[in-house]
Coordinates of C-alpha atoms in Angstrom, one line a residue:
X449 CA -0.2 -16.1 3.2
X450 CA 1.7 -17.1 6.7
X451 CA -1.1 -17.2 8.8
X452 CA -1.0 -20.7 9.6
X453 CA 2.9 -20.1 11.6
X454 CA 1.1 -17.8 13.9
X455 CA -0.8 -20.9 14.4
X456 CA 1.8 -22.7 15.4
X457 CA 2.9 -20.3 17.8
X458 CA -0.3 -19.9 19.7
X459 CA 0.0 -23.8 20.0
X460 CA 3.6 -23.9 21.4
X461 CA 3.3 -19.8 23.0
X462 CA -0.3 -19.6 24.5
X463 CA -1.4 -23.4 24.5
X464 CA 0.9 -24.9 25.9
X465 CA 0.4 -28.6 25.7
X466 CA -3.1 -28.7 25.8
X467 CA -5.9 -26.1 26.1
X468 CA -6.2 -26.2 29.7
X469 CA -9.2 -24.4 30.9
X470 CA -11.3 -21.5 29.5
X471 CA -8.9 -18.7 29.8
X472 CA -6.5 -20.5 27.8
X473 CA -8.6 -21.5 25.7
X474 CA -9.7 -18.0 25.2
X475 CA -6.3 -17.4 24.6
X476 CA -5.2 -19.4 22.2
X477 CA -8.9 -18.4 20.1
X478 CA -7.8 -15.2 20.1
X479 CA -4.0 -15.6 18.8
X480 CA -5.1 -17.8 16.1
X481 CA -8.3 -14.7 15.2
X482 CA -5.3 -12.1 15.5
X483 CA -3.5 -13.7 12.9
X484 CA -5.9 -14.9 10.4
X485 CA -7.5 -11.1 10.4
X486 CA -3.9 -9.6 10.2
X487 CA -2.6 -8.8 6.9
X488 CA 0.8 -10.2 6.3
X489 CA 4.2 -8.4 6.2
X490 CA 7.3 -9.3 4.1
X491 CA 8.8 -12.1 6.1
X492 CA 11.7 -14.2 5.5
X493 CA 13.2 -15.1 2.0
X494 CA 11.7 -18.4 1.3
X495 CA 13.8 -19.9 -1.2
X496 CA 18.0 -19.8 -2.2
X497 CA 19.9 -19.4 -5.3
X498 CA 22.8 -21.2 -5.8
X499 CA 23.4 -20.8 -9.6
X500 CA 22.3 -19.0 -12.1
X501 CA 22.9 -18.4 -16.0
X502 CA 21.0 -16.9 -19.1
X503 CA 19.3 -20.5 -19.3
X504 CA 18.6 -21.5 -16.1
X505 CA 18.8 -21.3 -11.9
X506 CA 19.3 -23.6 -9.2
X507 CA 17.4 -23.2 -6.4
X508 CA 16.6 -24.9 -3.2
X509 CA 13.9 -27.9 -3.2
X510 CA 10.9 -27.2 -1.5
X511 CA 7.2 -27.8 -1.7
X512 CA 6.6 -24.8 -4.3
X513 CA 9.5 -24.8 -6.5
X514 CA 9.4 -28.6 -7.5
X515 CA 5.6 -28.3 -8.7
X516 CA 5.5 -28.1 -12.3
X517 CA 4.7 -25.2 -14.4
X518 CA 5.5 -21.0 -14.2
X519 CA 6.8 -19.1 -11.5
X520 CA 8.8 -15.7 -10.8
X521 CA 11.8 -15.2 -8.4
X522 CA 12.6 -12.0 -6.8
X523 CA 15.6 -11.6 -5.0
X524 CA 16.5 -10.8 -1.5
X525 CA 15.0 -7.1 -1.6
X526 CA 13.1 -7.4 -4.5
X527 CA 15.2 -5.2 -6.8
X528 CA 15.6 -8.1 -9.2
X529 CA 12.7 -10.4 -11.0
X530 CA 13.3 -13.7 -13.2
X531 CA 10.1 -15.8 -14.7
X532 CA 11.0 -19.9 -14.4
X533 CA 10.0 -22.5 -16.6
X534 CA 10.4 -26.0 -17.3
X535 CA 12.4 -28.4 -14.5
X536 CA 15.4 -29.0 -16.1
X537 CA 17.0 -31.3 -13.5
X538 CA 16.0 -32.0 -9.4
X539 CA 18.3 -33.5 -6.9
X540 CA 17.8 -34.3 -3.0
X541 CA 17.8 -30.4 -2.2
X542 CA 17.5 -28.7 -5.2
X543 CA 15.8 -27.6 -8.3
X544 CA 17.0 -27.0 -11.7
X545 CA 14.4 -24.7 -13.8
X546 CA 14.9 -23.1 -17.0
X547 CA 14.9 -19.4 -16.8
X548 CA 12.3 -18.0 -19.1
X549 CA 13.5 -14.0 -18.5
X550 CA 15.1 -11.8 -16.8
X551 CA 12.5 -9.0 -16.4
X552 CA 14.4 -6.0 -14.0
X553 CA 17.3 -5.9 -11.9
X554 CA 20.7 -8.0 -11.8
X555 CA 20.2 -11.8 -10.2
X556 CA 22.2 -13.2 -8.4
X557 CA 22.7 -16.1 -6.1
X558 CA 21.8 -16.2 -2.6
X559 CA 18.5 -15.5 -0.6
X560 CA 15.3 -15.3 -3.0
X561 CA 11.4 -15.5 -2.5
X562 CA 9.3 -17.7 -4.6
X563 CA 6.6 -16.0 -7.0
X564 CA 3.6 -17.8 -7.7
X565 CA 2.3 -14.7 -9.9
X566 CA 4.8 -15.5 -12.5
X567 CA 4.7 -11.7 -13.2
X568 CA 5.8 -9.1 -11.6
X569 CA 5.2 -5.7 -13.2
X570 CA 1.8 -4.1 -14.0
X571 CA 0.4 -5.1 -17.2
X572 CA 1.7 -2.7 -19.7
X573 CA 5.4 -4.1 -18.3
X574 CA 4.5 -7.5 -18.2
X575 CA 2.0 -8.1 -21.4
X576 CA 2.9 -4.9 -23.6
X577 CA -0.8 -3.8 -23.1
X578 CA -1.4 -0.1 -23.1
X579 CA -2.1 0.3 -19.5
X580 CA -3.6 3.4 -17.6
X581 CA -2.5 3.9 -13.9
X582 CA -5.6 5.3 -12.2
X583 CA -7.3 6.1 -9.1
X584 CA -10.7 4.2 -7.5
X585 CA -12.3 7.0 -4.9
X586 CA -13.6 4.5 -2.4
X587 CA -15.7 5.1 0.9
X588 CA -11.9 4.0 2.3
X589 CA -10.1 6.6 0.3
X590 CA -8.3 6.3 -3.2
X591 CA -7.3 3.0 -4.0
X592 CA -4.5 2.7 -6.9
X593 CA -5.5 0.2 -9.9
X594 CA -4.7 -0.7 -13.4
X595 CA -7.1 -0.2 -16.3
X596 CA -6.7 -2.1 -19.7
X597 CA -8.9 -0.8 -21.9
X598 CA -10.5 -3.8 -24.8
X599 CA -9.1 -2.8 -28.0
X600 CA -12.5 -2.7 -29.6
X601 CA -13.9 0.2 -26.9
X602 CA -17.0 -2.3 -25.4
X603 CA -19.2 -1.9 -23.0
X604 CA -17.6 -4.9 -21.3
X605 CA -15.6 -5.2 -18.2
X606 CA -13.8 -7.0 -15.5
X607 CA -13.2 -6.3 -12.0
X608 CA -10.3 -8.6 -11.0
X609 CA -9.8 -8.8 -7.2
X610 CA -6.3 -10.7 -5.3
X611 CA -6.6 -13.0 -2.2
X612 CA -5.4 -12.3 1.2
X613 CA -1.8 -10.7 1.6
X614 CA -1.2 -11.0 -2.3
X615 CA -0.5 -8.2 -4.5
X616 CA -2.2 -6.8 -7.5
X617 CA 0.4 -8.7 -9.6
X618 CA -2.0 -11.8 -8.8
X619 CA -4.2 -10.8 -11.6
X620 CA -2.0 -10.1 -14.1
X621 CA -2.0 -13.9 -15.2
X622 CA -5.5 -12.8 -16.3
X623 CA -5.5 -9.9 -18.4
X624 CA -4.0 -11.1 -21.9
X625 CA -7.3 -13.5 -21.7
X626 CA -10.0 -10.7 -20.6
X627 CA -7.8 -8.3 -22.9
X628 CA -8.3 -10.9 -25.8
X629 CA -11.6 -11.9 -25.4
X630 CA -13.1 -8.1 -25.6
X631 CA -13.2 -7.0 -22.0
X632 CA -12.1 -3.4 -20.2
X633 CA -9.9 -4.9 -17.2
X634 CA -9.7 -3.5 -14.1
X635 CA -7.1 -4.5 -11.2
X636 CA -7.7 -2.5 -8.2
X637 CA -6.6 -2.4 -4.6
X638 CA -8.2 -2.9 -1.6
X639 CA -8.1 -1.9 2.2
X640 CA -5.1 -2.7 4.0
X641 CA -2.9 -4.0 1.2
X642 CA 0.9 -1.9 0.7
X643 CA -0.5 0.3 -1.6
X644 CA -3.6 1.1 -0.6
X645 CA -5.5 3.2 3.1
X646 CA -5.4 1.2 5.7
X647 CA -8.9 0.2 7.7
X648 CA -9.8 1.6 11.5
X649 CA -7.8 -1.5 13.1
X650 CA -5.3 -2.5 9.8
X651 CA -7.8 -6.0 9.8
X652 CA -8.8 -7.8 7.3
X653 CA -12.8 -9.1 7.9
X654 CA -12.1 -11.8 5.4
X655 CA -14.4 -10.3 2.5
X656 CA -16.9 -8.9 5.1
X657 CA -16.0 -4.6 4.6
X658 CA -13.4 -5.8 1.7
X659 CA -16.2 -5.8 -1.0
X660 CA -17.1 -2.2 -0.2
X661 CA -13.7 -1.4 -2.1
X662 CA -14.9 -3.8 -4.8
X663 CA -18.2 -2.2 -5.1
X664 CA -16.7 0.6 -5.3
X665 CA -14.5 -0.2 -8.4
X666 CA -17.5 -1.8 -10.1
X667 CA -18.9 1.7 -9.8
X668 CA -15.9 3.2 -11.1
X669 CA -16.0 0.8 -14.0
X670 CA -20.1 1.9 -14.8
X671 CA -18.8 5.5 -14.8
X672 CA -16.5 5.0 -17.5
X673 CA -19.2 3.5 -19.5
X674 CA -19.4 -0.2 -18.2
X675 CA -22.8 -2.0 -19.4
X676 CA -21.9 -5.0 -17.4
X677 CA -19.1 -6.1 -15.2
X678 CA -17.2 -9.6 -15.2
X679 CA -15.7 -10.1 -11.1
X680 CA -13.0 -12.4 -10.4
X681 CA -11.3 -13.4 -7.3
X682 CA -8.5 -15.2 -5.9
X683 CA -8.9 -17.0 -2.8
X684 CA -10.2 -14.3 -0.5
X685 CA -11.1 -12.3 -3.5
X686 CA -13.5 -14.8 -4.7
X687 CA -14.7 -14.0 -1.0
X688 CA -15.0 -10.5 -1.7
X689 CA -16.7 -10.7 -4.6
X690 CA -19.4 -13.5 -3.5
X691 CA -20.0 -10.5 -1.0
X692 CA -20.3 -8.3 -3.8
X693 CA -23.1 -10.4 -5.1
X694 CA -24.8 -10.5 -1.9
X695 CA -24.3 -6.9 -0.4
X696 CA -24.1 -4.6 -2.9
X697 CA -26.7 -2.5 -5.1
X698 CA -24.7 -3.0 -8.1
X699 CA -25.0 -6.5 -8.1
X700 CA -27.8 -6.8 -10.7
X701 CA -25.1 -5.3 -13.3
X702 CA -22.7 -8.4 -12.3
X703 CA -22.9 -10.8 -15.5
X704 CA -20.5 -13.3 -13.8
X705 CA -18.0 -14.7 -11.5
X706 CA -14.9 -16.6 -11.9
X707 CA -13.1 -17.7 -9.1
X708 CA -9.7 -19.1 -8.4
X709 CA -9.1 -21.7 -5.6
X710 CA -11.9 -19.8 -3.9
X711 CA -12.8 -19.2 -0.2
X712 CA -16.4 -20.3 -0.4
X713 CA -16.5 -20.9 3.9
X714 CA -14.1 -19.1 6.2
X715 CA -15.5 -21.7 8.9
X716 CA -14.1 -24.7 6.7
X717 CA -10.1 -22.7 6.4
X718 CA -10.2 -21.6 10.0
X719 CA -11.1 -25.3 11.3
X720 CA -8.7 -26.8 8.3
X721 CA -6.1 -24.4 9.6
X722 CA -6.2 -25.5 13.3
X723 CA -6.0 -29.0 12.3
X724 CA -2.3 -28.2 10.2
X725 CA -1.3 -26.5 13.1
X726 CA -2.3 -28.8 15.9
X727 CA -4.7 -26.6 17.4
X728 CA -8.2 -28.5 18.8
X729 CA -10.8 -28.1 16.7
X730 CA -13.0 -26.3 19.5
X731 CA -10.0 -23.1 19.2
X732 CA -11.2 -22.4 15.9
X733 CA -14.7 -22.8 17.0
X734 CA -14.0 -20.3 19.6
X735 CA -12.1 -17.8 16.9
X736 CA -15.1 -17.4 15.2
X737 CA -17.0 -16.5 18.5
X738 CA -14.5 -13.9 19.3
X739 CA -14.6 -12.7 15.7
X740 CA -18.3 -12.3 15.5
X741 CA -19.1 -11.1 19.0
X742 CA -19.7 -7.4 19.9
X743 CA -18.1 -7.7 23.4
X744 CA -14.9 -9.9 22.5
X745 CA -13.9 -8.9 19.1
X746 CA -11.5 -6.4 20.8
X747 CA -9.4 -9.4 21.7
X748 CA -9.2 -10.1 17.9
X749 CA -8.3 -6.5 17.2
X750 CA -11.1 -5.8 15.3
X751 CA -13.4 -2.6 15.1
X752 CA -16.4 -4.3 13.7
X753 CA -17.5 -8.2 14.4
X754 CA -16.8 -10.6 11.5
X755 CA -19.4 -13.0 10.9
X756 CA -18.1 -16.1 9.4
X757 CA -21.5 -17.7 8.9
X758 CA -22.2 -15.0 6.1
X759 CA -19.2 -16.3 4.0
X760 CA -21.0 -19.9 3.8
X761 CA -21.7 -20.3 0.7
X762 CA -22.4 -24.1 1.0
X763 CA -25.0 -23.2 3.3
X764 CA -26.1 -20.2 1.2
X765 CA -26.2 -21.7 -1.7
X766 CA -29.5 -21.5 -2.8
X767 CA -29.7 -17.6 -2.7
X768 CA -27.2 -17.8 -5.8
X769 CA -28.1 -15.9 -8.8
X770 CA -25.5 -15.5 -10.6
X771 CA -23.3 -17.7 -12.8
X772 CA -20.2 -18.7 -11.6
X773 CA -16.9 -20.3 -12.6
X774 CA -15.1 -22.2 -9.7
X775 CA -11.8 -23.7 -10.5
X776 CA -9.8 -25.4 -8.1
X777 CA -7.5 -28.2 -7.3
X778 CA -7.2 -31.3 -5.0
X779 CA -3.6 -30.2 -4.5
X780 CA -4.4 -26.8 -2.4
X781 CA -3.7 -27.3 0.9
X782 CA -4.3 -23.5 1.9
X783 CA -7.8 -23.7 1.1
X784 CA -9.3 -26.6 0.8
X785 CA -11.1 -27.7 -2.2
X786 CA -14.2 -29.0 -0.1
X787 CA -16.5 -26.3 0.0
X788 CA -15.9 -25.3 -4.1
X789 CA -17.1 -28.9 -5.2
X790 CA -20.3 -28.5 -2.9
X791 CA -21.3 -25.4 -3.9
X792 CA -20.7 -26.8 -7.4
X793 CA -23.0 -29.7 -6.7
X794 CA -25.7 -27.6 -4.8
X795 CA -26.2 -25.0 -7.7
X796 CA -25.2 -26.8 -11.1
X797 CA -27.5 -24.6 -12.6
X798 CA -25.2 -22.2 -12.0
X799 CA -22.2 -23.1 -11.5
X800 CA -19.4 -24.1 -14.1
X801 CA -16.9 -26.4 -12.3
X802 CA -13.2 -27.2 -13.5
X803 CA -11.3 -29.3 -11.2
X804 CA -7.3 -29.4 -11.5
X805 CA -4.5 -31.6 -9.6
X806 CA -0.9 -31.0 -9.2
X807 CA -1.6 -27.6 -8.9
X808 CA -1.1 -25.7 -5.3
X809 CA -3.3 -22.7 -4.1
X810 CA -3.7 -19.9 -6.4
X811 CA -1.5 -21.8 -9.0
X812 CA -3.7 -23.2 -11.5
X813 CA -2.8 -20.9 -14.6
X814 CA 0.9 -21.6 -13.8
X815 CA 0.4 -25.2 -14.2
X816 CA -1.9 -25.2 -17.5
X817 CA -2.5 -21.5 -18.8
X818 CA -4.1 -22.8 -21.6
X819 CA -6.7 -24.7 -19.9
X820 CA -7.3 -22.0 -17.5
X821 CA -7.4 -19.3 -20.2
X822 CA -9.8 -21.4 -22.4
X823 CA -12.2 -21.7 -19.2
X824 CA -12.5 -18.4 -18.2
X825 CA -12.8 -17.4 -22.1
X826 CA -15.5 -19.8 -22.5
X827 CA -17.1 -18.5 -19.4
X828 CA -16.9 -14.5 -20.4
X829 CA -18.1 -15.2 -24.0
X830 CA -21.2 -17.5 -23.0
X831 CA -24.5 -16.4 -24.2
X832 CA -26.3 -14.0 -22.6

């Protein structure tokens, strides 16, 4: 998730030094829409090796490899994948960690990119679970996914959906929980990831056409015998599947939600987000004008308007009807934890809050997988 550097760009490319009139202002909107609705590629290698043994790698210091807790490595090209543990040792400019595994490929030193999924292989590669590699026929086309079927056969199931310009591996941290706790899993793709077809424009509408794909899993999952389905998201996936709950017929046969460092208000990210990246709070305004209008979402690229108002759910909140489990931390500065403890105050009758520091966006599990496993277990195995 890079979108913010775009954002930086439009404030040094198209700004200038200050919005100076409507057309730049215009401008600079429609940059910063461009790249918040554009999926990310690869980039640059994030992160370099300078040492590595059976026990442990030294890597450089930055903001994500000196949090505690566990995190994956791939190399350069991705042909090589280590899991890190404890920090054994930090200097000025680098980080010590103890090296939990080597799990493909031969490591070595030089450019790397940090994992926060700590896994990096589907789950029968990753968790020994027996693991079917199967296809979701979606209004899009077919969408790849993982199924891990509960040991006991149930009726039970989980839909588990990633966040904006992850992959599938995102979930994974998930399954041996679900798996455990008697639950079908299922980790599909969605439009415009690697793996899956692309959208009319290659957008993303920030949860807005994205839950059709989820919908349409759900539906898979009834079709193999589902008698209720289990969502969680990630970031934009818990964006997806608040959709989900609001758009779809299937919706009634949702039991529950658990969400990870959730996007519960696109407008509070996009103004967040032009804030980091010196942008005037009026350009993200003005972003979500050209997003949602019929004759100026062309300059964001985008084939059908994206209303951010509909992803509100601090606003929304009292059309909630389903539980929820919303776990995030004061640490995530990617999406701020703001609109997750309002919703949680709005709707406590529905909503089961866990709160974490420390922890960065999306990395909750890494830094306490016990706690988060024993939430979300508690929260599939409730009553009812």
């Amino acid at each position: 998730m890079r979108w913010g550097t775009a954002g930086r760009a439009a404030a040094g490319g198209v700004l200038g030094s200050a919005v100076l009139g409507g057309l730049a202002s215009l401008g600079a909107a429609s940059y910063f829409a461009r790249a918040v609705l554009t999926p990310d590629g690869e980039g640059p290698t994030d992160h370099v090796v300078h040492d590595l043994d059976a026990e442990s790698v030294t890597l450089s210091r930055t903001a994500e490899s000196e949090v505690p807790g566990r995190y994956g490595l791939w190399d350069e090209e991705r042909t090589a994948h280590l899991r890190m543990g404890q920090i054994l040792e930090t200097t000025d400019s680098d980080v010590t960690r103890e090296v939990l595994g080597l799990d493909f490929g031969d490591f070595r030193p030089g450019p790397a990119r940090f994992n926060q999924y700590f896994y990096a292989q589907p789950p029968d590669e990753a968790l020994g679970l027996s693991t079917e590699h199967v296809t979701v026929e979606a209004e899009i086309g077919d969408l790849p996914a993982w199924f891990v079927p509960a040991g006991d056969g149930g009726d039970r199931w989980a839909v588990l959906v990633h966040g904006r310009g992850a992959l599938r591996f995102e979930c994974v941290r998930a399954v041996r929980a679900l798996h455990d706790a008697g639950l079908n899993v299922l980790v599909p793709a969605y439009r415009n990831d690697a793996d899956a077809p692309h959208g009319l424009d290659g957008r993303y509408t920030l949860g807005l056409s994205e839950w059709r794909d989820v919908e349409d899993a759900v539906r898979y999952a009834l079709d193999r015998g589902a008698g209720t389905v289990t969502l969680g998201g990630w970031s934009m996936g818990g964006a997806i599947c608040m959709q989900v709950l609001a758009q779809s017929d299937l919706a009634p046969l949702v039991d529950g939600v658990f969400l990870d460092c959730p996007v519960l208000d696109w407008g509070h990210v996009l103004r967040h987000h032009a804030h980091v990246n010196n942008l005037p709070t009026p350009v993200a305004l003005l972003a979500r004008t050209v997003m949602g209008s019929d004759s100026l979402r062309w300059l964001a690229g985008v084939s059908e308007t994206v209303d951010v108002a509909q992803t509100d759910w601090v606003t929304r909140a009292e059309e909630l009807t389903h539980p929820l489990l919303v776990m995030h931390s004061t640490a995530d500065d990617f999406v701020p934890i703001g609109p997750s403890r309002a919703v949680a105050v709005a709707r406590p009758d529905l909503v089961t809050y866990e709160e974490w520091d420390v922890a960065r966006h999306c990395k909750l599990w890494n830094t306490d997988s016990e706690r988060w496993e024993r939430a979300v277990t508690e929260f599939v195995s409730r009553p009812g």
